[in-house]
Coordinates of C-alpha atoms in Angstrom, one line a residue:
Chain L
M30 CA -14.1 23.8 -1.2
E31 CA -15.6 23.0 2.5
V32 CA -15.2 20.5 4.3
I33 CA -18.6 19.1 5.6
D34 CA -18.0 16.0 7.6
R35 CA -14.2 15.9 8.5
Q36 CA -14.6 12.1 9.5
E37 CA -17.9 10.5 8.6
A38 CA -16.7 7.1 9.1
L39 CA -14.4 4.6 9.3
I40 CA -13.0 2.7 6.5
T41 CA -11.1 -0.2 6.1
N42 CA -7.8 -1.1 4.2
Y43 CA -9.3 -3.8 2.2
E44 CA -12.7 -1.6 1.0
A45 CA -10.0 1.0 0.3
L46 CA -8.0 -1.1 -1.9
M47 CA -11.1 -2.3 -3.8
V48 CA -12.1 1.8 -4.5
L49 CA -8.2 1.7 -5.4
R50 CA -8.2 -1.4 -7.9
E51 CA -11.1 0.0 -9.6
A52 CA -9.5 3.2 -10.5
D53 CA -6.6 1.0 -11.8
V54 CA -9.0 -1.4 -14.2
L55 CA -10.6 2.2 -15.4
N56 CA -7.4 3.6 -15.9
E57 CA -6.6 0.8 -18.1
A58 CA -9.6 0.8 -20.0
D59 CA -9.3 4.2 -20.9
K60 CA -5.8 3.8 -22.0
R61 CA -6.5 1.1 -24.3
K62 CA -10.2 3.3 -25.6
Q63 CA -7.5 6.0 -26.2
K64 CA -5.6 5.0 -29.5
D65 CA -3.3 8.3 -29.5
T66 CA -2.2 7.7 -26.5
S67 CA -0.2 11.2 -26.3
R68 CA -3.7 12.7 -25.9
H69 CA -4.6 10.4 -22.9
M70 CA -2.2 12.4 -19.9
C71 CA -4.0 11.4 -16.2
P72 CA -2.3 13.6 -13.9
E73 CA 1.0 13.3 -12.2
N74 CA -0.1 12.9 -8.8
V75 CA -3.2 10.9 -9.5
T76 CA -0.8 7.8 -10.9
T77 CA 1.7 8.7 -8.3
L78 CA -0.5 8.0 -5.4
R79 CA -2.4 5.0 -6.8
F80 CA 0.9 3.0 -7.5
E81 CA 2.1 3.7 -4.1
A82 CA -1.0 2.5 -2.8
L83 CA -1.6 0.7 -4.5
A84 CA 2.3 -1.2 -3.8
Y85 CA 1.5 -1.1 0.0
L86 CA -1.6 -2.0 0.0
E87 CA -1.3 -5.0 -1.7
N88 CA 1.5 -6.3 0.7
T89 CA -0.6 -6.2 3.2
A90 CA -3.5 -8.9 4.8
C91 CA -6.1 -7.4 3.1
T92 CA -5.2 -8.9 -0.4
S93 CA -6.4 -12.0 0.5
Q94 CA -10.1 -10.1 2.4
S95 CA -13.4 -10.3 1.0
G96 CA -16.4 -8.8 2.0
E97 CA -18.1 -12.4 3.7
Q98 CA -14.8 -12.7 5.4
L99 CA -14.8 -9.0 7.0
A100 CA -19.0 -9.8 8.3
Q101 CA -18.6 -12.8 9.7
L102 CA -15.2 -11.8 11.1
K103 CA -17.7 -8.8 12.7
E104 CA -20.3 -10.9 13.6
Q105 CA -18.2 -13.5 15.9
L106 CA -16.8 -10.2 17.5
L107 CA -19.2 -8.9 18.4
E108 CA -19.6 -11.0 21.6
Y109 CA -16.3 -9.7 23.2
E110 CA -16.6 -6.2 23.7
L111 CA -14.4 -4.4 21.2
T112 CA -14.1 -0.6 20.5
K113 CA -15.1 0.4 17.0
G114 CA -11.1 0.9 16.3
E115 CA -9.7 -1.9 17.6
I116 CA -12.3 -4.7 15.7
L117 CA -10.7 -2.3 12.2
Q118 CA -6.9 -2.3 13.4
I119 CA -7.9 -6.4 13.7
L120 CA -9.6 -6.1 10.2
N121 CA -6.2 -4.7 8.5
L122 CA -3.2 -5.7 11.0
R123 CA -4.5 -9.6 11.3
P124 CA -2.9 -10.5 14.4
K125 CA -1.4 -13.8 14.1
S126 CA -0.2 -13.9 18.2
V127 CA -1.3 -13.6 21.3
V128 CA 1.5 -11.0 21.9
E129 CA 0.3 -8.9 18.5
L130 CA -3.2 -8.7 19.7
H131 CA -2.0 -7.3 23.2
L132 CA -0.9 -4.0 21.2
L133 CA -4.2 -3.7 19.9
V134 CA -6.3 -3.9 22.7
E135 CA -6.3 -1.1 25.1
D136 CA -5.9 -2.6 28.8
C137 CA -6.2 -6.6 27.4
T138 CA -5.0 -8.3 30.2
E139 CA -8.2 -6.1 32.7
R140 CA -10.2 -6.9 29.8
F141 CA -10.7 -10.4 28.7
L142 CA -9.2 -13.8 30.5
V143 CA -6.2 -15.4 28.7
E144 CA -8.4 -18.1 27.1
E145 CA -10.1 -15.7 25.4
I146 CA -7.4 -14.0 24.0
E147 CA -6.2 -17.9 22.6
Q148 CA -10.0 -17.5 21.5
L149 CA -9.9 -14.4 19.4
V150 CA -6.5 -14.8 18.2
G151 CA -8.1 -18.5 16.6
I152 CA -11.2 -16.5 15.4
I153 CA -9.1 -14.1 13.7
L154 CA -7.1 -16.6 11.9
E155 CA -9.7 -18.9 11.3
V156 CA -12.0 -16.3 9.5
L157 CA -9.2 -14.2 7.6
P158 CA -6.9 -16.8 6.6
N159 CA -3.4 -15.8 4.7
D160 CA -2.3 -18.3 2.2
A161 CA 0.9 -18.3 4.3
D162 CA -0.7 -19.7 7.3
E163 CA -2.4 -22.4 5.5
A164 CA 0.0 -24.9 6.6
V165 CA 0.3 -23.4 10.4
Q166 CA -3.7 -24.0 10.3
H167 CA -3.9 -27.8 8.8
Q168 CA -1.3 -28.4 12.0
D169 CA -3.2 -26.7 14.5
E170 CA -7.2 -28.1 12.8
A171 CA -5.5 -31.5 13.1
E172 CA -4.1 -30.5 16.7
Q173 CA -7.8 -29.7 17.9
S174 CA -9.8 -32.5 16.8
D175 CA -6.7 -34.7 18.6
A176 CA -7.9 -32.5 21.4
M177 CA -11.5 -33.4 20.6
D178 CA -11.3 -37.3 20.4
V179 CA -9.6 -37.3 24.1
D180 CA -12.1 -35.9 25.4
N181 CA -14.5 -37.7 24.0
Chain O
M16 CA -6.0 4.0 9.0
F17 CA -8.3 5.5 6.6
V18 CA -11.5 7.3 6.7
L19 CA -14.6 8.9 4.4
T20 CA -14.4 12.4 4.8
V21 CA -17.4 14.7 2.9
L22 CA -16.6 17.3 1.0
R23 CA -18.0 20.0 -1.1
D24 CA -16.9 21.5 -3.8
T25 CA -17.1 22.9 -7.4
L26 CA -15.6 21.1 -10.3
K27 CA -15.1 22.0 -13.7
I28 CA -15.0 19.6 -16.8
V29 CA -13.7 20.9 -20.1
P30 CA -16.1 20.0 -22.9
E31 CA -13.0 17.2 -23.7
D32 CA -14.4 14.7 -21.0
F33 CA -17.6 15.3 -21.6
R34 CA -17.3 11.7 -23.8
K35 CA -16.8 10.1 -19.6
T36 CA -20.4 10.4 -17.8
R37 CA -21.2 13.3 -15.4
E38 CA -19.6 10.5 -12.9
Q39 CA -17.0 9.6 -14.2
A40 CA -15.5 13.2 -15.5
L41 CA -16.4 14.2 -11.8
K42 CA -14.4 11.4 -10.5
D43 CA -11.7 12.7 -12.1
A44 CA -12.4 16.0 -12.0
I45 CA -12.0 15.6 -8.2
N46 CA -8.6 13.1 -8.2
E47 CA -7.2 15.5 -10.1
K48 CA -7.8 18.5 -8.0
Y49 CA -7.3 16.1 -4.5
A50 CA -4.9 12.4 -4.5
N51 CA -1.9 13.3 -2.9
R52 CA -2.6 16.5 -1.3
V53 CA -2.9 16.9 1.9
L54 CA -6.1 18.9 3.5
H55 CA -5.3 20.9 6.6
D56 CA -6.6 18.7 9.7
V57 CA -8.3 16.5 7.5
G58 CA -5.5 14.3 6.0
L59 CA -3.7 13.0 2.7
C60 CA -6.1 13.3 0.1
I61 CA -6.0 9.4 -2.3
L62 CA -8.8 8.7 -3.9
V63 CA -12.7 9.6 -4.1
H64 CA -14.9 6.6 -2.8
D65 CA -18.2 8.3 -4.2
L66 CA -20.2 11.1 -4.8
V67 CA -23.5 11.9 -3.0
E68 CA -25.6 14.8 -4.4
I69 CA -24.5 16.0 -7.9
D70 CA -26.4 20.0 -8.3
E71 CA -27.2 21.1 -11.7
G72 CA -24.2 22.4 -13.4
F73 CA -24.3 26.4 -15.0
V74 CA -21.5 27.4 -18.0
Q75 CA -20.1 31.3 -17.0
H76 CA -20.7 33.3 -20.1
S77 CA -17.3 33.9 -20.8
E78 CA -16.1 30.5 -20.3
G79 CA -16.6 27.3 -22.5
W80 CA -16.4 24.7 -19.5
I81 CA -19.2 23.6 -16.9
W82 CA -18.6 24.3 -13.5
I83 CA -20.6 22.2 -11.5
K84 CA -20.8 21.9 -7.4
V85 CA -20.4 18.5 -6.2
K86 CA -21.0 16.3 -2.4
F87 CA -18.6 13.6 -2.5
R88 CA -16.8 11.2 0.0
M89 CA -13.1 11.3 0.1
I90 CA -10.9 8.2 1.1
V91 CA -8.5 10.1 3.4
F92 CA -5.7 8.8 5.2
R93 CA -5.7 9.7 8.7
P94 CA -4.5 7.4 11.2
F95 CA -6.4 8.1 15.0
R96 CA -4.1 8.3 17.8
D97 CA -2.7 5.7 19.1
E98 CA -3.4 3.3 15.7
V99 CA -0.8 0.7 14.8
L100 CA 0.5 0.5 11.3
V101 CA 3.3 -1.1 9.3
G102 CA 5.5 0.8 7.0
R103 CA 9.4 0.5 6.0
V104 CA 12.7 1.6 7.6
R105 CA 14.1 4.9 5.7
S106 CA 16.7 6.3 7.5
A107 CA 17.9 6.5 10.8
G108 CA 20.0 9.3 12.5
A109 CA 21.0 10.3 16.1
Q110 CA 17.9 12.0 16.5
G111 CA 15.4 8.7 16.2
I112 CA 14.5 6.7 12.5
D113 CA 11.8 8.0 9.5
I114 CA 9.6 5.4 8.8
S115 CA 7.9 5.4 5.1
M116 CA 4.7 4.1 4.0
G117 CA 5.2 4.5 0.4
F118 CA 2.6 6.5 -0.6
F119 CA 3.5 8.6 3.1
D120 CA 6.7 9.2 3.7
D121 CA 6.6 11.8 6.9
I122 CA 6.3 9.6 9.8
T123 CA 9.8 9.8 12.3
I124 CA 10.3 8.0 15.6
P125 CA 12.1 10.3 17.9
A126 CA 14.9 9.2 20.3
S127 CA 12.6 9.5 23.0
E128 CA 10.2 6.5 21.6
M129 CA 12.8 4.0 21.3
P130 CA 12.7 1.3 23.0
L131 CA 14.5 0.6 26.1
G132 CA 18.1 -0.5 26.1
S133 CA 18.7 1.4 21.9
E134 CA 21.2 3.1 20.9
Y135 CA 22.5 5.2 17.9
N136 CA 25.2 3.4 16.1
G137 CA 27.2 5.8 14.0
S138 CA 29.8 4.0 12.3
E139 CA 27.2 1.7 10.3
G140 CA 24.1 5.0 10.6
V141 CA 21.7 2.3 12.3
W142 CA 20.5 2.1 15.6
V143 CA 20.7 -1.1 17.4
W144 CA 19.1 -2.5 20.1
R145 CA 20.0 -4.7 23.1
Y146 CA 17.8 -6.9 24.3
E147 CA 18.8 -10.4 26.5
G148 CA 22.2 -9.9 25.7
N149 CA 21.4 -9.4 21.7
E150 CA 22.0 -7.4 19.6
L151 CA 19.1 -6.2 17.4
Y152 CA 19.9 -4.3 14.7
M153 CA 16.6 -1.8 13.1
D154 CA 18.6 -1.7 9.2
L155 CA 16.9 0.1 6.9
E156 CA 14.0 -0.9 3.9
E157 CA 13.1 -4.0 7.4
P158 CA 9.6 -3.6 7.4
I159 CA 8.4 -2.1 11.1
R160 CA 5.3 -1.5 13.3
F161 CA 5.0 1.5 15.1
R162 CA 2.3 3.1 17.3
V163 CA 0.5 6.9 16.3
L164 CA 1.0 8.9 19.3
E165 CA 1.0 12.3 17.3
T166 CA -0.7 13.8 13.8
K167 CA 0.5 17.3 13.8
F168 CA -0.9 19.4 10.8
L169 CA 1.6 22.8 9.7
D170 CA -0.6 25.2 7.8
V171 CA 2.3 25.7 4.9
S172 CA 2.2 28.4 2.1
P173 CA 3.5 27.2 -0.7
P174 CA 7.7 27.6 -0.7
R175 CA 8.5 30.7 -2.1
P176 CA 11.8 30.9 -4.5
K177 CA 14.3 33.4 -3.9
I178 CA 14.1 35.8 -6.7
G179 CA 17.8 35.7 -9.0
D180 CA 18.9 32.7 -7.9
V181 CA 17.9 30.4 -10.9
D182 CA 19.4 27.2 -10.3
S183 CA 19.0 27.5 -6.2
V184 CA 17.5 24.1 -4.3
P185 CA 14.1 25.5 -2.5
A186 CA 15.1 24.7 1.1
S187 CA 13.1 21.4 2.9
H188 CA 10.3 23.2 4.4
A189 CA 8.1 21.4 7.3
P190 CA 5.6 18.7 6.0
P191 CA 2.1 19.8 6.5
F192 CA 1.0 16.6 7.7
S193 CA 3.0 14.0 9.6
L194 CA 3.1 11.8 12.5
T195 CA 4.5 11.2 15.1
C196 CA 5.1 7.6 16.9
T197 CA 7.0 5.1 19.3
I198 CA 7.9 1.7 19.1
A199 CA 9.2 1.3 22.6
Q200 CA 6.6 -1.2 23.6
D201 CA 6.6 -4.5 23.4
G202 CA 5.2 -6.1 20.0
L203 CA 6.2 -3.0 18.3
G204 CA 10.1 -3.0 16.0
L205 CA 10.9 -4.8 13.3
L206 CA 8.1 -7.3 12.5
S207 CA 10.7 -9.6 12.7
W208 CA 12.1 -9.5 15.7
W209 CA 8.5 -10.9 16.9
E210 CA 7.8 -13.1 14.8

């Protein structure tokens, strides 16, 4: 056994979730194909890990994400100079407030103005919707459209 | 949280698995060998992501299975320093609290990294944070946000059973991969505190 590259790439929780779900689907299909289920023995370490990892990830923000959303968010975040690690954490944790964003972005107050930070939070909430937040989102959109009318 | 690690290894495919496609048989063999196991200095292996290179298989003259050398990418759980993660409080003690993420449990917050003004309540068995007159209890099973300070790898050999003592429970040994973390920062700690 040889480790060729210890860290070739960082991957998001979303990508890991996709692999886990695919493995789960394959496992179920295989179980059904095997009529004699006593012969189908998936090794214990694989089933335990798959079960626990899926249970954890299904409770995080990545369940409601899609490939297009991730690509869209990365594009919109290009103008803000964020490191790869910071973008990855934003995708995984989906910060909903300025406090949460301060945690993920180092030296936040030195690198960005207050408005830029609030803009960032807005972009994140818009591109990565979460079911629980849709009600709040509608409220925000209504407020924003009121503000635009006032400007006109 | 997750990284892709490129590994090369020689895997065994038994005749039972010849019904599968070569790729699927290899992936199953890789997962069987690596899933839920810690590789020293690499991390906790989750599942194989994809196969990069598959060499010709060979059969040893006295055996009935195929050995195939394969280069593949593995999804590995290995948070980087200063990464923020979410887990659940598993247990608490005077030395700090232990956090679990379900698939990974060896996460500790030492007493020195608890928020300023918190202390351990021995009678209830939980930590309490006294902040602005409020008493915020860190109950067990509560979701908690923490930041990774240090990842520690220990090269451990398997625990050796004591000869002659059949019923002995093996003593708990140091975990091969553990995280030391902090919650002493705004935004860290129980999720309910910052909602």
